[in-house]
Amino acid sequence: MIETPLQPLFQAIAQTHDEAELRGAMMTKLGEYFAATRWGLSFLDQLPTIDENSPLMLKLALSLDYNPMLRYLVQRHAAVHEEMILPRGVWQSICPRADHGHVMAGPVVNQGQLVGGIAFTRHREAPAFDANDVADLSALCLHLSTRLAELRSKPVVSELTDSEPPAAVKNRLTPREMQIAELVAQGLTNAQIGAALWITEHTVKQALKRMFRKLDISSRAELVARIAKFNNKELNALKTCVGVKK
């Protein structure tokens, strides 16, 4: 069998243990593969609620009328980069961020429905994504969608462990804090967590401080121990997290 550059990525996707690993370590690998500046895996059921108090850029980014990339993804469930659907240079007028100068996105689907998307950006001074990138992303999205369906068919532990005292119930983490905690458990740095969740490194630091106060803990290792029960194999993997800087 001839092994292509994508085969190791296909295998890595198939071996992910949970959605947090897909968002974290797996997305880091894909970001490096595509030489991206930023990357992220987002699910529609976890997007922030848009109201009158939401930042303008967030409203525009999630608007089908304003964002042609999002519109293409929703309508066609197909991978795309900005120069496939817009004249060269037009995307920069839609999204002025320099680190989003070039963008490529692909669908995550489940049972015929769009359930999320995977996106990569490059600095405007970097080369644009091309047809080969889109072809590779299409293949990767197929494997991501298949793995996600498998993971979501299994029970997922997302609450604090049974060993927590009753008083800890009121201190359960928010969905966003759980995402951060799960990425900490994957051994990601604050910068990598920020890239995975499309938030700043400072936001991650502040969230961790808040989570430590809620749970009355002082380290990342203690945080990992609080969020779920792990089998022996997973526990051995988590030992590498102890030395990660806050």
GROMACS .gro file of C-alpha atoms in nm:
model
  246
    1MET     CA    1   0.000   0.000   0.000
    2ILE     CA    2   0.134   0.342  -0.100
    3GLU     CA    3   0.129   0.584   0.195
    4THR     CA    4   0.042   0.944   0.115
    5PRO     CA    5   0.126   1.247   0.334
    6LEU     CA    6  -0.234   1.240   0.457
    7GLN     CA    7  -0.227   0.881   0.583
    8PRO     CA    8  -0.061   0.963   0.921
    9LEU     CA    9  -0.325   1.232   0.976
   10PHE     CA   10  -0.609   0.993   0.888
   11GLN     CA   11  -0.470   0.744   1.139
   12ALA     CA   12  -0.424   1.011   1.406
   13ILE     CA   13  -0.786   1.122   1.365
   14ALA     CA   14  -0.908   0.762   1.398
   15GLN     CA   15  -0.711   0.723   1.722
   16THR     CA   16  -0.843   1.034   1.899
   17HIS     CA   17  -1.011   0.957   2.231
   18ASP     CA   18  -1.258   1.245   2.255
   19GLU     CA   19  -1.371   1.577   2.110
   20ALA     CA   20  -1.122   1.766   2.325
   21GLU     CA   21  -0.837   1.581   2.155
   22LEU     CA   22  -0.987   1.660   1.815
   23ARG     CA   23  -0.998   2.029   1.907
   24GLY     CA   24  -0.655   2.032   2.064
   25ALA     CA   25  -0.369   1.805   1.964
   26MET     CA   26  -0.531   1.697   1.636
   27MET     CA   27  -0.608   2.051   1.524
   28THR     CA   28  -0.252   2.153   1.608
   29LYS     CA   29  -0.125   1.884   1.373
   30LEU     CA   30  -0.362   1.998   1.098
   31GLY     CA   31  -0.267   2.362   1.151
   32GLU     CA   32   0.098   2.272   1.106
   33TYR     CA   33   0.019   2.062   0.799
   34PHE     CA   34  -0.152   2.356   0.629
   35ALA     CA   35   0.109   2.609   0.750
   36ALA     CA   36  -0.173   2.807   0.910
   37THR     CA   37  -0.147   3.107   1.140
   38ARG     CA   38  -0.463   3.014   1.330
   39TRP     CA   39  -0.698   2.718   1.328
   40GLY     CA   40  -1.009   2.597   1.499
   41LEU     CA   41  -1.277   2.328   1.514
   42SER     CA   42  -1.620   2.466   1.605
   43PHE     CA   43  -1.955   2.298   1.662
   44LEU     CA   44  -2.282   2.475   1.583
   45ASP     CA   45  -2.438   2.374   1.915
   46GLN     CA   46  -2.150   2.538   2.102
   47LEU     CA   47  -2.139   2.873   1.924
   48PRO     CA   48  -2.205   3.180   2.142
   49THR     CA   49  -2.554   3.324   2.149
   50ILE     CA   50  -2.579   3.643   1.944
   51ASP     CA   51  -2.773   3.934   2.093
   52GLU     CA   52  -2.764   4.314   2.094
   53ASN     CA   53  -2.467   4.313   2.331
   54SER     CA   54  -2.249   4.087   2.116
   55PRO     CA   55  -1.939   4.243   1.953
   56LEU     CA   56  -2.003   4.369   1.601
   57MET     CA   57  -1.729   4.153   1.446
   58LEU     CA   58  -1.880   3.840   1.603
   59LYS     CA   59  -2.223   3.929   1.464
   60LEU     CA   60  -2.075   3.978   1.118
   61ALA     CA   61  -1.865   3.663   1.131
   62LEU     CA   62  -2.174   3.451   1.205
   63SER     CA   63  -2.396   3.628   0.954
   64LEU     CA   64  -2.482   3.434   0.638
   65ASP     CA   65  -2.559   3.763   0.464
   66TYR     CA   66  -2.222   3.918   0.547
   67ASN     CA   67  -1.983   3.620   0.554
   68PRO     CA   68  -1.963   3.448   0.210
   69MET     CA   69  -1.734   3.174   0.344
   70LEU     CA   70  -1.987   3.074   0.608
   71ARG     CA   71  -2.269   3.094   0.353
   72TYR     CA   72  -2.083   2.862   0.114
   73LEU     CA   73  -2.012   2.614   0.393
   74VAL     CA   74  -2.374   2.608   0.512
   75GLN     CA   75  -2.525   2.581   0.165
   76ARG     CA   76  -2.285   2.328   0.010
   77HIS     CA   77  -2.123   2.136   0.298
   78ALA     CA   78  -1.799   2.159   0.102
   79ALA     CA   79  -1.446   2.281   0.168
   80VAL     CA   80  -1.359   2.624   0.034
   81HIS     CA   81  -1.096   2.899   0.043
   82GLU     CA   82  -1.171   3.266  -0.013
   83GLU     CA   83  -1.030   3.294  -0.366
   84MET     CA   84  -1.261   3.015  -0.487
   85ILE     CA   85  -1.565   3.237  -0.440
   86LEU     CA   86  -1.430   3.594  -0.429
   87PRO     CA   87  -1.201   3.802  -0.649
   88ARG     CA   88  -0.847   3.822  -0.513
   89GLY     CA   89  -0.815   4.078  -0.234
   90VAL     CA   90  -1.188   4.113  -0.165
   91TRP     CA   91  -1.178   3.892   0.145
   92GLN     CA   92  -0.941   4.138   0.316
   93SER     CA   93  -1.209   4.407   0.290
   94ILE     CA   94  -1.464   4.173   0.451
   95CYS     CA   95  -1.230   4.061   0.731
   96PRO     CA   96  -0.967   4.328   0.808
   97ARG     CA   97  -0.763   4.115   1.050
   98ALA     CA   98  -0.410   4.066   0.918
   99ASP     CA   99  -0.386   3.713   1.064
  100HIS     CA  100  -0.707   3.622   0.879
  101GLY     CA  101  -0.576   3.749   0.547
  102HIS     CA  102  -0.639   3.410   0.387
  103VAL     CA  103  -0.900   3.165   0.512
  104MET     CA  104  -1.000   2.808   0.434
  105ALA     CA  105  -1.290   2.617   0.587
  106GLY     CA  106  -1.443   2.272   0.565
  107PRO     CA  107  -1.758   2.102   0.697
  108VAL     CA  108  -1.809   1.858   0.981
  109VAL     CA  109  -2.127   1.661   0.913
  110ASN     CA  110  -2.327   1.399   1.097
  111GLN     CA  111  -2.625   1.209   0.955
  112GLY     CA  112  -2.659   1.449   0.665
  113GLN     CA  113  -2.653   1.760   0.883
  114LEU     CA  114  -2.384   2.024   0.916
  115VAL     CA  115  -2.282   2.009   1.282
  116GLY     CA  116  -1.963   2.214   1.273
  117GLY     CA  117  -1.672   2.343   1.075
  118ILE     CA  118  -1.295   2.338   1.064
  119ALA     CA  119  -1.115   2.658   0.968
  120PHE     CA  120  -0.760   2.772   0.899
  121THR     CA  121  -0.620   3.119   0.841
  122ARG     CA  122  -0.291   3.261   0.717
  123HIS     CA  123  -0.143   3.606   0.747
  124ARG     CA  124  -0.227   3.828   0.453
  125GLU     CA  125   0.140   3.835   0.351
  126ALA     CA  126   0.157   3.453   0.333
  127PRO     CA  127   0.059   3.256   0.021
  128ALA     CA  128  -0.313   3.195  -0.024
  129PHE     CA  129  -0.462   2.847   0.013
  130ASP     CA  130  -0.495   2.663  -0.318
  131ALA     CA  131  -0.683   2.377  -0.483
  132ASN     CA  132  -0.452   2.114  -0.335
  133ASP     CA  133  -0.516   2.248   0.015
  134VAL     CA  134  -0.892   2.231  -0.042
  135ALA     CA  135  -0.867   1.874  -0.175
  136ASP     CA  136  -0.667   1.769   0.133
  137LEU     CA  137  -0.910   1.944   0.365
  138SER     CA  138  -1.205   1.771   0.199
  139ALA     CA  139  -1.046   1.433   0.269
  140LEU     CA  140  -0.964   1.526   0.628
  141CYS     CA  141  -1.316   1.654   0.692
  142LEU     CA  142  -1.453   1.317   0.584
  143HIS     CA  143  -1.238   1.142   0.844
  144LEU     CA  144  -1.314   1.404   1.110
  145SER     CA  145  -1.687   1.369   1.052
  146THR     CA  146  -1.668   0.990   1.073
  147ARG     CA  147  -1.466   1.001   1.395
  148LEU     CA  148  -1.694   1.260   1.550
  149ALA     CA  149  -1.998   1.042   1.481
  150GLU     CA  150  -1.822   0.752   1.653
  151LEU     CA  151  -1.727   0.962   1.955
  152ARG     CA  152  -2.074   1.111   1.994
  153SER     CA  153  -2.226   0.764   1.994
  154LYS     CA  154  -2.034   0.688   2.315
  155PRO     CA  155  -2.117   0.821   2.662
  156VAL     CA  156  -1.902   1.123   2.749
  157VAL     CA  157  -1.803   1.222   3.103
  158SER     CA  158  -1.838   1.598   3.128
  159GLU     CA  159  -1.917   1.654   3.494
  160LEU     CA  160  -1.694   1.657   3.798
  161THR     CA  161  -1.598   1.316   3.930
  162ASP     CA  162  -1.810   1.127   4.181
  163SER     CA  163  -1.538   1.177   4.441
  164GLU     CA  164  -1.616   1.549   4.463
  165PRO     CA  165  -1.792   1.660   4.783
  166PRO     CA  166  -2.153   1.791   4.756
  167ALA     CA  167  -2.031   2.148   4.799
  168ALA     CA  168  -1.851   2.119   4.463
  169VAL     CA  169  -2.180   2.092   4.274
  170LYS     CA  170  -2.226   2.470   4.279
  171ASN     CA  171  -1.872   2.508   4.145
  172ARG     CA  172  -1.915   2.301   3.830
  173LEU     CA  173  -1.743   2.453   3.531
  174THR     CA  174  -1.922   2.627   3.248
  175PRO     CA  175  -1.919   2.459   2.904
  176ARG     CA  176  -1.638   2.691   2.790
  177GLU     CA  177  -1.438   2.622   3.107
  178MET     CA  178  -1.487   2.248   3.051
  179GLN     CA  179  -1.345   2.288   2.700
  180ILE     CA  180  -1.040   2.462   2.841
  181ALA     CA  181  -0.999   2.200   3.114
  182GLU     CA  182  -1.018   1.918   2.860
  183LEU     CA  183  -0.751   2.083   2.645
  184VAL     CA  184  -0.532   2.125   2.953
  185ALA     CA  185  -0.572   1.750   2.998
  186GLN     CA  186  -0.435   1.704   2.647
  187GLY     CA  187  -0.118   1.886   2.751
  188LEU     CA  188  -0.175   2.200   2.544
  189THR     CA  189  -0.016   2.530   2.639
  190ASN     CA  190  -0.228   2.840   2.693
  191ALA     CA  191  -0.131   2.966   2.348
  192GLN     CA  192  -0.236   2.637   2.186
  193ILE     CA  193  -0.564   2.636   2.378
  194GLY     CA  194  -0.632   2.990   2.260
  195ALA     CA  195  -0.567   2.888   1.900
  196ALA     CA  196  -0.794   2.583   1.932
  197LEU     CA  197  -1.084   2.784   2.078
  198TRP     CA  198  -1.021   3.107   1.882
  199ILE     CA  199  -0.964   3.313   2.196
  200THR     CA  200  -0.659   3.503   2.319
  201GLU     CA  201  -0.390   3.352   2.539
  202HIS     CA  202  -0.477   3.617   2.801
  203THR     CA  203  -0.838   3.497   2.802
  204VAL     CA  204  -0.719   3.142   2.867
  205LYS     CA  205  -0.501   3.258   3.157
  206GLN     CA  206  -0.788   3.448   3.316
  207ALA     CA  207  -1.024   3.154   3.270
  208LEU     CA  208  -0.779   2.919   3.440
  209LYS     CA  209  -0.743   3.155   3.736
  210ARG     CA  210  -1.120   3.166   3.769
  211MET     CA  211  -1.145   2.786   3.744
  212PHE     CA  212  -0.874   2.738   4.008
  213ARG     CA  213  -1.067   2.965   4.247
  214LYS     CA  214  -1.393   2.779   4.183
  215LEU     CA  215  -1.240   2.441   4.255
  216ASP     CA  216  -1.002   2.558   4.529
  217ILE     CA  217  -0.700   2.419   4.349
  218SER     CA  218  -0.364   2.563   4.251
  219SER     CA  219  -0.228   2.359   3.959
  220ARG     CA  220  -0.314   2.222   3.618
  221ALA     CA  221  -0.256   1.868   3.746
  222GLU     CA  222  -0.524   1.916   4.014
  223LEU     CA  223  -0.761   2.053   3.751
  224VAL     CA  224  -0.714   1.746   3.534
  225ALA     CA  225  -0.780   1.519   3.832
  226ARG     CA  226  -1.113   1.694   3.900
  227ILE     CA  227  -1.283   1.682   3.561
  228ALA     CA  228  -1.319   1.310   3.485
  229LYS     CA  229  -1.224   0.954   3.563
  230PHE     CA  230  -0.945   0.812   3.350
  231ASN     CA  231  -0.825   0.461   3.283
  232ASN     CA  232  -0.462   0.372   3.346
  233LYS     CA  233  -0.353   0.448   2.992
  234GLU     CA  234  -0.504   0.795   3.003
  235LEU     CA  235  -0.358   0.863   3.346
  236ASN     CA  236  -0.008   0.790   3.218
  237ALA     CA  237  -0.062   1.033   2.933
  238LEU     CA  238  -0.184   1.301   3.172
  239LYS     CA  239   0.137   1.290   3.378
  240THR     CA  240   0.301   1.498   3.109
  241CYS     CA  241   0.066   1.785   3.192
  242VAL     CA  242   0.216   1.851   3.537
  243GLY     CA  243   0.511   2.048   3.408
  244VAL     CA  244   0.315   2.271   3.169
  245LYS     CA  245   0.343   2.638   3.255
  246LYS     CA  246   0.035   2.819   3.376
   0.00000   0.00000   0.00000
